[in-house]
Coordinates of C-alpha atoms and ligand atoms in Angstrom, one line a residue:
M153 CA 0.5 -0.1 -0.1
V154 CA 1.1 3.7 -0.5
V155 CA 0.1 6.5 1.4
T156 CA 1.1 9.8 -0.4
R157 CA 0.2 13.5 1.0
T158 CA 1.0 15.8 -1.2
V159 CA -0.6 16.4 -5.3
E160 CA 2.4 15.2 -6.3
E161 CA 3.3 12.0 -4.7
L162 CA -0.5 11.1 -5.6
Q163 CA -0.1 11.7 -9.2
E164 CA 3.4 9.3 -9.3
A165 CA 1.1 6.3 -7.4
L166 CA -0.9 6.6 -9.3
T167 CA 0.6 6.4 -12.9
A168 CA 2.3 4.0 -12.4
L169 CA -1.5 2.2 -10.9
V170 CA -2.9 2.7 -13.7
S171 CA 0.2 1.0 -15.2
S172 CA 0.8 -2.0 -13.4
K173 CA -3.5 -2.4 -13.6
G174 CA -5.2 -0.5 -15.9
D175 CA -7.7 2.2 -14.5
D176 CA -10.3 0.3 -13.4
G177 CA -9.5 1.7 -9.5
G178 CA -12.5 2.0 -7.0
L179 CA -12.3 5.8 -5.1
V180 CA -13.5 5.1 -1.3
P181 CA -12.9 9.0 0.1
T182 CA -13.3 9.6 4.0
M183 CA -12.7 11.0 6.4
G184 CA -10.5 9.2 8.8
A185 CA -11.6 7.2 12.0
L186 CA -11.9 4.0 9.2
H187 CA -14.8 0.9 11.4
E188 CA -16.6 -1.6 9.2
G189 CA -19.1 0.2 7.9
H190 CA -15.8 1.8 5.6
A191 CA -14.3 -2.0 5.1
S192 CA -18.2 -2.9 4.2
L193 CA -16.9 0.1 0.8
M194 CA -13.5 -1.0 -0.1
A195 CA -14.5 -4.6 0.0
L196 CA -16.6 -3.9 -2.4
A197 CA -14.5 -2.4 -4.1
L198 CA -11.8 -4.8 -4.0
E199 CA -14.0 -7.2 -5.6
T200 CA -14.9 -5.1 -8.2
N201 CA -12.4 -2.3 -9.3
A202 CA -8.6 -3.7 -10.5
W203 CA -6.9 -1.4 -7.4
V204 CA -8.7 0.7 -5.1
A205 CA -8.1 4.3 -3.5
T206 CA -8.8 5.7 -0.7
T207 CA -8.6 9.4 1.2
I208 CA -7.7 10.2 4.7
F209 CA -9.3 14.4 5.3
V210 CA -11.0 16.2 7.2
N211 CA -12.6 17.8 4.8
P212 CA -13.0 22.1 6.6
L213 CA -15.2 22.9 4.1
Q214 CA -18.0 20.7 5.1
F215 CA -18.5 21.9 9.1
N216 CA -20.5 25.1 10.6
H217 CA -18.5 25.4 13.6
L218 CA -14.2 25.5 13.3
A219 CA -14.9 22.8 17.3
D220 CA -16.4 20.7 15.8
W221 CA -13.6 20.3 13.1
V222 CA -10.6 19.9 15.5
R223 CA -12.9 17.3 17.2
Y224 CA -13.5 14.8 14.9
P225 CA -11.8 12.1 16.1
R226 CA -8.0 12.2 14.3
C227 CA -6.1 8.4 13.9
E228 CA -3.8 7.7 11.0
K229 CA -1.4 5.6 12.2
E230 CA -3.9 2.6 12.9
D231 CA -6.0 3.8 10.2
F232 CA -2.9 3.2 7.9
I233 CA -3.1 0.3 9.5
F234 CA -6.4 -1.1 8.6
L235 CA -6.3 0.1 5.3
K236 CA -3.3 -2.3 4.9
E237 CA -4.8 -5.0 6.3
H238 CA -7.9 -4.6 3.6
G239 CA -5.9 -4.2 0.8
V240 CA -5.8 -0.9 -0.2
D241 CA -4.0 -0.1 -2.9
L242 CA -3.1 3.9 -2.4
V243 CA -4.0 5.9 0.6
F244 CA -4.6 9.6 0.0
A245 CA -3.9 11.9 3.4
P246 CA -3.7 15.4 2.4
T247 CA -2.9 18.7 4.1
P248 CA -5.9 21.5 3.9
D249 CA -3.3 23.7 1.7
E250 CA -2.3 19.9 -0.5
V251 CA -6.4 19.9 -2.0
F252 CA -7.2 23.4 -1.3
P253 CA -3.9 25.3 -2.1
F254 CA -4.6 28.9 -2.4
D255 CA -4.5 29.8 -6.1
W256 CA -7.7 26.7 -6.3
V257 CA -11.1 28.1 -6.8
A258 CA -13.7 26.5 -6.1
P259 CA -16.6 25.3 -8.2
E260 CA -20.2 26.8 -8.3
L261 CA -22.2 24.3 -7.8
D262 CA -25.7 24.3 -7.9
L263 CA -26.8 21.1 -6.0
G264 CA -30.7 22.0 -7.1
G265 CA -32.0 22.3 -3.3
L266 CA -31.1 18.6 -2.3
D267 CA -27.5 21.2 0.1
L268 CA -31.4 23.2 1.5
Q269 CA -33.5 21.0 3.2
L270 CA -33.0 17.9 6.1
E271 CA -28.7 18.2 7.7
G272 CA -28.5 21.6 4.7
A273 CA -30.7 23.6 6.5
F274 CA -29.6 22.5 10.7
R275 CA -25.8 22.6 8.6
P276 CA -26.0 25.6 6.1
G277 CA -23.3 25.1 3.3
H278 CA -22.3 21.5 4.0
F279 CA -23.5 19.7 2.1
K280 CA -21.3 22.6 -1.1
G281 CA -18.2 21.3 1.2
V282 CA -19.4 17.3 0.2
A283 CA -19.7 18.2 -2.9
I284 CA -17.0 20.8 -3.5
V285 CA -14.2 18.7 -1.8
V286 CA -15.5 14.8 -2.9
G287 CA -15.6 17.4 -7.2
R288 CA -11.5 17.9 -6.5
L289 CA -10.9 14.4 -5.3
L290 CA -12.3 13.2 -8.5
D291 CA -10.5 15.3 -10.1
L292 CA -7.6 14.2 -8.4
I293 CA -7.8 10.7 -8.0
P294 CA -9.2 10.0 -11.7
C295 CA -12.0 6.5 -11.2
A296 CA -14.3 4.3 -12.4
S297 CA -16.0 3.4 -9.1
L298 CA -17.2 6.2 -6.1
Y299 CA -18.4 4.3 -3.0
M300 CA -20.5 5.8 -0.8
G301 CA -22.7 4.7 2.2
L302 CA -25.7 4.9 2.7
K303 CA -25.7 5.7 6.6
D304 CA -25.5 9.5 4.8
Y305 CA -28.5 9.4 3.0
Q306 CA -28.5 12.8 2.0
Q307 CA -24.7 12.4 0.9
C308 CA -25.6 10.4 -2.0
L309 CA -27.8 12.6 -3.1
V310 CA -26.4 14.7 -3.1
V311 CA -23.1 13.9 -4.7
E312 CA -25.3 12.0 -7.7
R313 CA -26.2 15.1 -8.7
L314 CA -22.3 16.3 -8.2
L315 CA -21.5 13.4 -11.4
L316 CA -24.5 14.3 -12.8
L317 CA -22.9 17.9 -12.7
R318 CA -20.2 17.0 -13.6
K319 CA -21.2 15.0 -16.8
G320 CA -22.8 17.3 -17.7
M321 CA -19.7 20.0 -17.6
S322 CA -17.1 17.4 -19.3
G323 CA -19.6 15.2 -21.4
Q324 CA -17.7 12.3 -20.5
E325 CA -19.3 10.0 -18.3
G326 CA -17.6 9.4 -15.2
P327 CA -17.2 7.1 -12.0
V328 CA -20.6 4.5 -11.4
M329 CA -21.4 5.8 -7.4
V330 CA -21.8 2.9 -5.3
K331 CA -24.3 3.2 -2.7
V332 CA -23.6 1.0 0.5
P333 CA -25.6 -0.5 3.2
T334 CA -25.2 0.7 6.4
V335 CA -23.3 -1.2 9.5
R336 CA -24.8 -1.6 12.2
D337 CA -23.6 -3.2 15.8
G338 CA -25.1 -5.7 17.3
D339 CA -28.4 -3.8 18.9
G340 CA -28.4 -1.7 15.3
L341 CA -26.0 1.0 16.1
A342 CA -25.0 2.0 12.7
L343 CA -21.7 3.1 12.8
S344 CA -20.0 6.1 12.3
S345 CA -16.7 7.5 13.0
R346 CA -18.6 9.9 16.1
N347 CA -19.0 6.8 17.4
L348 CA -15.9 7.7 19.1
L349 CA -16.7 10.7 20.2
L350 CA -19.4 8.8 22.8
G351 CA -19.0 7.6 26.6
P352 CA -20.2 4.4 27.8
D353 CA -23.4 6.1 29.0
Q354 CA -23.8 7.9 25.1
L355 CA -23.2 4.5 23.4
A356 CA -26.6 3.0 25.5
R357 CA -28.4 5.9 24.8
A358 CA -27.5 6.3 21.2
K359 CA -28.7 2.8 19.9
G360 CA -32.2 4.5 21.3
I361 CA -31.9 4.7 17.8
A362 CA -32.0 1.7 16.7
R363 CA -34.7 1.2 18.8
T364 CA -37.6 3.1 17.9
W365 CA -36.4 2.2 14.0
A366 CA -37.6 -1.6 15.6
W367 CA -40.5 0.3 16.8
M368 CA -41.8 2.3 14.2
K369 CA -41.3 -0.9 11.9
T370 CA -43.6 -3.0 13.5
V371 CA -46.4 -0.2 12.8
W372 CA -45.7 2.0 10.3
Q373 CA -48.2 0.4 8.0
G374 CA -51.3 1.3 9.9
L375 CA -50.5 5.1 11.6
E376 CA -50.8 8.2 9.6
P377 CA -47.1 9.8 8.7
Q378 CA -47.6 12.5 11.2
D379 CA -48.6 9.7 13.7
L380 CA -45.7 8.5 13.2
I381 CA -43.8 10.9 13.5
E382 CA -44.5 12.4 16.5
N383 CA -45.1 8.9 18.8
A384 CA -41.8 7.9 17.3
L385 CA -39.5 12.2 18.8
K386 CA -41.5 11.4 22.0
R387 CA -39.7 7.8 21.8
L388 CA -36.0 9.8 20.7
T389 CA -36.7 12.1 23.7
A390 CA -37.4 9.1 26.0
E391 CA -34.2 7.3 24.9
G392 CA -32.6 10.7 25.7
L393 CA -31.5 12.2 22.4
R394 CA -32.3 15.8 21.9
N395 CA -34.4 15.3 18.2
E396 CA -33.5 17.7 14.9
Y397 CA -35.5 16.3 12.5
L398 CA -36.8 13.0 11.8
Y399 CA -38.6 13.1 8.4
L400 CA -40.0 10.1 6.1
A401 CA -38.8 10.6 3.0
R402 CA -39.6 8.4 -0.7
D403 CA -36.5 6.4 -1.2
G404 CA -34.6 7.3 -3.7
G405 CA -35.3 10.7 -2.6
L406 CA -35.9 13.6 -0.7
E407 CA -40.3 14.6 -1.4
P408 CA -42.0 13.6 1.6
W409 CA -43.4 10.5 1.1
V410 CA -46.9 9.8 1.8
K411 CA -50.0 6.7 2.5
G412 CA -49.7 4.2 -0.4
D413 CA -46.4 5.4 -2.1
G414 CA -43.8 2.9 -1.7
N415 CA -41.4 2.5 1.2
P416 CA -40.4 5.0 3.2
R417 CA -37.0 6.2 3.7
A418 CA -36.8 7.6 7.8
L419 CA -34.5 9.8 8.1
Y420 CA -33.2 11.2 11.5
A421 CA -30.9 14.1 13.6
G422 CA -30.2 14.8 16.6
W423 CA -28.3 15.3 19.5
L424 CA -26.5 13.3 22.2
D425 CA -25.4 16.2 25.3
E426 CA -22.2 17.5 22.6
V427 CA -22.5 15.2 19.4
R428 CA -24.4 15.0 17.0
L429 CA -26.1 11.7 15.1
I430 CA -26.8 11.2 12.4
D431 CA -29.1 7.7 10.1
N432 CA -31.7 6.5 8.1
E433 CA -33.6 3.5 7.8
L434 CA -36.1 2.1 4.9
F435 CA -38.9 0.2 6.6
S436 CA -40.4 -2.5 3.7
I437 CA -43.7 -4.4 3.7
V438 CA -43.0 -7.5 4.7
Ligands
LIG788 O1 -18.6 11.2 4.6 C1 -17.2 10.7 4.5 O2 -16.8 11.3 5.6 C2 -16.9 12.4 4.0 O3 -18.3 14.2 3.7 C3 -17.0 12.4 2.8 C4 -17.9 11.6 1.3 C5 -15.3 11.9 2.5 C6 -16.6 14.0 1.8 O4 -15.4 14.7 3.0

């Protein structure tokens, strides 16, 4: 596994990789603090593509508060071991200056309003920051497939839109996006780098999200959407979470789900003390 830190090192390593393995590459962008959720993206990429590159970059553009960016878990040494063990070919772990040099101009991206709702409403500018960095990483690491975790469902929609915009601008097909299902622990807690910020009591409360999904799955077909949401929010509050939103979307987008309109995807964000968690779950007719 080659670890690169500068764009120059990256280009050199990519040239070598493409000349030995061809241009069928898979890219798994991450912010580090890697866990089994990331491993599932890498495993799929390794199965699908001739080589796999991972980026570890805690992108300052997507954080609303400097304190949150500073606090984001960083464990590069362990991450490198993890990536090597999982068979990744190339790692790009740059500094912000390397990704966004002073003479680099951020593109104007029309994300079609996907960046303004739900997460976007609570974290203004967050998705613009995500789209900008993913676009930049794709410029630096041309690939055939881009792997994104469904844990960040709205992010997947934003990146899908980014790929369409890039296709329109370049006239080239660009990478295929592969959405990888969320990995959960035995109690249903979605794996997330932010879980590292939780103490034992907070972790126990975080599992209240999974308990609420389990309850919703048993009753969603019998309740009006508004009653389902109100009851679920009460449960989440009782579990010790400070709710931001709970929303039922028609799966595949962000349009509101209405009864009888296929399977709903529930999207949630809430706080456990000072740690913000998001999760989503698809309810299907059994
Ligand atoms: O999901 C993440 O870890 C980040 O938002 C991403 C896609 C790596 C962009 O910084």
